[in-house]
Coordinates of C-alpha atoms in Angstrom, one line a residue:
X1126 CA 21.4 26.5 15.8
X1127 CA 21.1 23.4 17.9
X1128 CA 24.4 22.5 20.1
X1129 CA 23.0 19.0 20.8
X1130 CA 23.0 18.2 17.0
X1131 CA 26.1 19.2 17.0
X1132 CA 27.1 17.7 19.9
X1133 CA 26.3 14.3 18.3
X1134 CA 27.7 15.3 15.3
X1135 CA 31.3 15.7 16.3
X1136 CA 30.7 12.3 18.5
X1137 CA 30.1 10.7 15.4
X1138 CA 32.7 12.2 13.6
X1139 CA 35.7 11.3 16.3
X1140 CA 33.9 7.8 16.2
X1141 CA 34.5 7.7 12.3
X1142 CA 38.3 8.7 13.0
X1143 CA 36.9 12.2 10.5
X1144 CA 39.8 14.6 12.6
X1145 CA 39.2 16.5 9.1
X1146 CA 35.9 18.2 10.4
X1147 CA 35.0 21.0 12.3
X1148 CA 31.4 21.7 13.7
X1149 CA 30.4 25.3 14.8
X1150 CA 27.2 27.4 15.7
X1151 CA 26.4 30.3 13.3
X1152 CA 23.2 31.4 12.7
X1153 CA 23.2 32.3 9.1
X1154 CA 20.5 35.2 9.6
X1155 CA 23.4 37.6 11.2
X1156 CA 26.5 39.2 9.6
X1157 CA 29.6 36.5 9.6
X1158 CA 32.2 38.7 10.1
X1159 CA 35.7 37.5 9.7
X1160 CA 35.0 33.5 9.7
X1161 CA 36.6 32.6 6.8
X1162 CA 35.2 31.8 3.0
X1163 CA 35.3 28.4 1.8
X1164 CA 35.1 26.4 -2.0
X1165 CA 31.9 24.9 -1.1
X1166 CA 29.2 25.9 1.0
X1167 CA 25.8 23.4 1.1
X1168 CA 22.6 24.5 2.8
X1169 CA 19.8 21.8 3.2
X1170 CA 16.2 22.3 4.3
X1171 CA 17.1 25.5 5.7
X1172 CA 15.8 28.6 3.4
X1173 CA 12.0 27.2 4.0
X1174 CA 12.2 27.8 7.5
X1175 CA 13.3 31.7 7.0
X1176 CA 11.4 35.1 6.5
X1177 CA 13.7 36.2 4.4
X1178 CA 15.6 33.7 2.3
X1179 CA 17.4 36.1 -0.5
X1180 CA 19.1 38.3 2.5
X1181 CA 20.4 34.6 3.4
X1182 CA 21.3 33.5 0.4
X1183 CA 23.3 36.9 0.0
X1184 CA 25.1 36.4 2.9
X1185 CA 26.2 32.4 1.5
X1186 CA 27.1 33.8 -1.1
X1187 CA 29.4 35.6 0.7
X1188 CA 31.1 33.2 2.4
X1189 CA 32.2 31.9 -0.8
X1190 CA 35.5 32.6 -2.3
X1191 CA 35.6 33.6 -6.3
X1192 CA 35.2 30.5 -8.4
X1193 CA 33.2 28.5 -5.1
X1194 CA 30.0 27.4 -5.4
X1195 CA 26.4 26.8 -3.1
X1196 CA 24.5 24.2 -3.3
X1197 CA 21.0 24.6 -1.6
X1198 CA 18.3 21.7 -1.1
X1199 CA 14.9 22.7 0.0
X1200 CA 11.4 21.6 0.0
X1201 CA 8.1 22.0 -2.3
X1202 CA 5.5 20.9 0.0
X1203 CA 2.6 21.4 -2.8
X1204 CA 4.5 18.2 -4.6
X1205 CA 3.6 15.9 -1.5
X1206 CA 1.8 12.7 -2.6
X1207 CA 0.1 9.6 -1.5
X1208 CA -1.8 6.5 -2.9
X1209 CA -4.3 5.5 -2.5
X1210 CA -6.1 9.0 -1.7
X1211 CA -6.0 9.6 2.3
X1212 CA -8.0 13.0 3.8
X1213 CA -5.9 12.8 6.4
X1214 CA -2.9 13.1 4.9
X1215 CA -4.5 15.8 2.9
X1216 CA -4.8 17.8 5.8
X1217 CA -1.3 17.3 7.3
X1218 CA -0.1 18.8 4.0
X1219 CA -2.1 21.7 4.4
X1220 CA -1.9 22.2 8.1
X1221 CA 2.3 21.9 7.4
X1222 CA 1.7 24.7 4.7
X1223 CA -0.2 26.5 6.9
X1224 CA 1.9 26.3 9.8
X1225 CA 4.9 26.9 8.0
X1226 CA 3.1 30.2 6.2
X1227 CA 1.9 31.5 9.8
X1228 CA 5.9 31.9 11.0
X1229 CA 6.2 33.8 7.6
X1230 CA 8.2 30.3 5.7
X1231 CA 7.9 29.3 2.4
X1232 CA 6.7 25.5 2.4
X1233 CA 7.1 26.0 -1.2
X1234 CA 10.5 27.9 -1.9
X1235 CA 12.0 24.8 -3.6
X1236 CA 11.2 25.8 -7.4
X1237 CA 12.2 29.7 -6.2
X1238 CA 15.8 28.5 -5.4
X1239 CA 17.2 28.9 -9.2
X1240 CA 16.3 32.5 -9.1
X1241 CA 17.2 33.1 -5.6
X1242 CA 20.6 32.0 -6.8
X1243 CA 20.9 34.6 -9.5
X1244 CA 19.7 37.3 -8.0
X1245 CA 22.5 36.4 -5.7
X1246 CA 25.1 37.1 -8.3
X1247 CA 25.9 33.2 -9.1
X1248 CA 26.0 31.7 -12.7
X1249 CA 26.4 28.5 -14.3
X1250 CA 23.2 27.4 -12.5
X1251 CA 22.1 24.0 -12.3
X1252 CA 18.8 21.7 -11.0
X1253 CA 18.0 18.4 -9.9
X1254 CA 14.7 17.0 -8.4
X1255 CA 14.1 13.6 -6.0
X1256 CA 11.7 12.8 -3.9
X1257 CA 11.8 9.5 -2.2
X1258 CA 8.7 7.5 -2.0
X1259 CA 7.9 4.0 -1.1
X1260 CA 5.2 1.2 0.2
X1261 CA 6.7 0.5 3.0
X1262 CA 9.6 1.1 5.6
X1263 CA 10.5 4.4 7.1
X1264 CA 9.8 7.1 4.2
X1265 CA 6.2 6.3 5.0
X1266 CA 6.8 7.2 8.8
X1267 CA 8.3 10.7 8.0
X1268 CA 4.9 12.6 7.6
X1269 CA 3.3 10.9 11.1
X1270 CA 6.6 12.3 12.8
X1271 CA 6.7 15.6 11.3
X1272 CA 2.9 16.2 12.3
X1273 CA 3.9 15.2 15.8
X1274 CA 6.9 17.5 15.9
X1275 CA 4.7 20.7 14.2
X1276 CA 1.7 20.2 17.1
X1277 CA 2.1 22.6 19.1
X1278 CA 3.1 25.7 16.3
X1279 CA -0.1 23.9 14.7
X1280 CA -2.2 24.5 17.7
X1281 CA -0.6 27.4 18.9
X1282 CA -1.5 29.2 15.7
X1283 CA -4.9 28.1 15.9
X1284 CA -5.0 26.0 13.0
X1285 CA -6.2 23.1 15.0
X1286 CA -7.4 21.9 18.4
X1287 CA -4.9 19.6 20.3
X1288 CA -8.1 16.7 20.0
X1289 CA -8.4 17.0 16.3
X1290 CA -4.5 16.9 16.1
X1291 CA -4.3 13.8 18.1
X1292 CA -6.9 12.2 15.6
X1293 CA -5.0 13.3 12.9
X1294 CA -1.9 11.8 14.0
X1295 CA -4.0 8.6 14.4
X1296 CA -5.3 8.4 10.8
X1297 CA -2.0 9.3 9.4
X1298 CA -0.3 7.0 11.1
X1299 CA -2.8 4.2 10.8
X1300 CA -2.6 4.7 6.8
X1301 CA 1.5 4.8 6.8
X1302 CA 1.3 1.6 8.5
X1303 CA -1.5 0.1 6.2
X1304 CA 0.3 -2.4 3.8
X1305 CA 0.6 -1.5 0.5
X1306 CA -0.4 2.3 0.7
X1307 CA 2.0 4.8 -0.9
X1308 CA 3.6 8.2 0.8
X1309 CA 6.1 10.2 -0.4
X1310 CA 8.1 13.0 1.6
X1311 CA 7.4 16.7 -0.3
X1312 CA 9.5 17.4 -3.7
X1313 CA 13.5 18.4 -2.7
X1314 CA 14.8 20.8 -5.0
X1315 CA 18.4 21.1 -5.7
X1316 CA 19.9 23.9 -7.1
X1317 CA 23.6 25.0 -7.2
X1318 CA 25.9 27.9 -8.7
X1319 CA 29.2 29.1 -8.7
X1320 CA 30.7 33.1 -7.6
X1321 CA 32.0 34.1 -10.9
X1322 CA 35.6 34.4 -10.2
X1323 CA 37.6 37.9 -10.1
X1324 CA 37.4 39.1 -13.6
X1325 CA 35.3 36.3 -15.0
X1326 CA 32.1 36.1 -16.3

């Protein structure tokens, strides 16, 4: 639902010579009406955000045409790790949880997505689990910047004050950029079915 991502994308697609591609708004919480169905439809990091993630996987699924398949990627914040052990990035796991819970999200709908999916109608289900990790580079920057970008729902919420956020952000920051530490960005689930095709199984 953001134009300017958008906007970028299609700048980077006519810079890529991709004339193949076409970028719309839709917001996936309303009825599509006649838009069209496609072979493939791939949803990623989006089903946490949403009070209601079934209702949206029911209307994917109806964008599909018999015999297409979604493929969905979302997060399991609980999986989150770091080495060596770092309260503060403790509590950026559990203020992200608890931010996420207070707009009625699942931080933790990644090992729900299988079922979410059948209950849906799909079958020939399938799984996969990453989670990139490292001891240096930018993987160990993404938890500093999503604590900057969830500030103010964090304070606004009343999870934290804006003074203990900022000292957060400190810590967390000063232990990404400590040499040899560990972070990891939460667990991705992947999950994926296909429509059973008219008259199939």
């Amino acid at each position: 639902v953001d134009e300017t991502k958008l906007r970028l994308a299609r700048a980077e697609a006519a810079d890529a010579g991709a004339d193949n591609v076409e970028f719309r708004y839709e917001d996936v919480t309303r009825p599509a009406g006649s838009r069209g169905r496609f072979d493939l439809v791939y949803a990623r990091f989006l089903l946490t955000h949403l009070p209601d993630p079934a209702e949206v996987v029911g209307r994917l699924v109806g964008r599909l045409e018999p015999g297409g398949v979604l493929v969905v990627e979302d997060i399991d914040c609980s999986g989150h790790f770091c080495h060596p052990d770092s309260p503060a990035f403790r509590d950026y796991v559990a203020l992200y949880s608890a931010a996420a819970r207070a707009r009625g999200a699942d931080p933790d709908i990644g090992p729900r997505l299988p079922s979410l999916l059948a209950r849906a109608g799909l079958r020939q289900l399938g799984m996969d689990v990453v989670q990139p990790a490292g001891f240096d580079g930018e993987v160990k920057r993404i938890g500093p910047i999503t604590l900057e970008a969830i500030g103010e729902a964090v304070v606004a919420a009343g999870l934290a004050t804006a003074d203990r956020l900022a000292r957060l952000l400190d810590d967390l920051s000063r232990f990404a950029d400590t040499e040899g530490t560990v972070l990891s960005i939460p667990r991705v689930v992947q999950a994926w079915g296909r429509r059973p095709a008219a008259g199939g199984p």
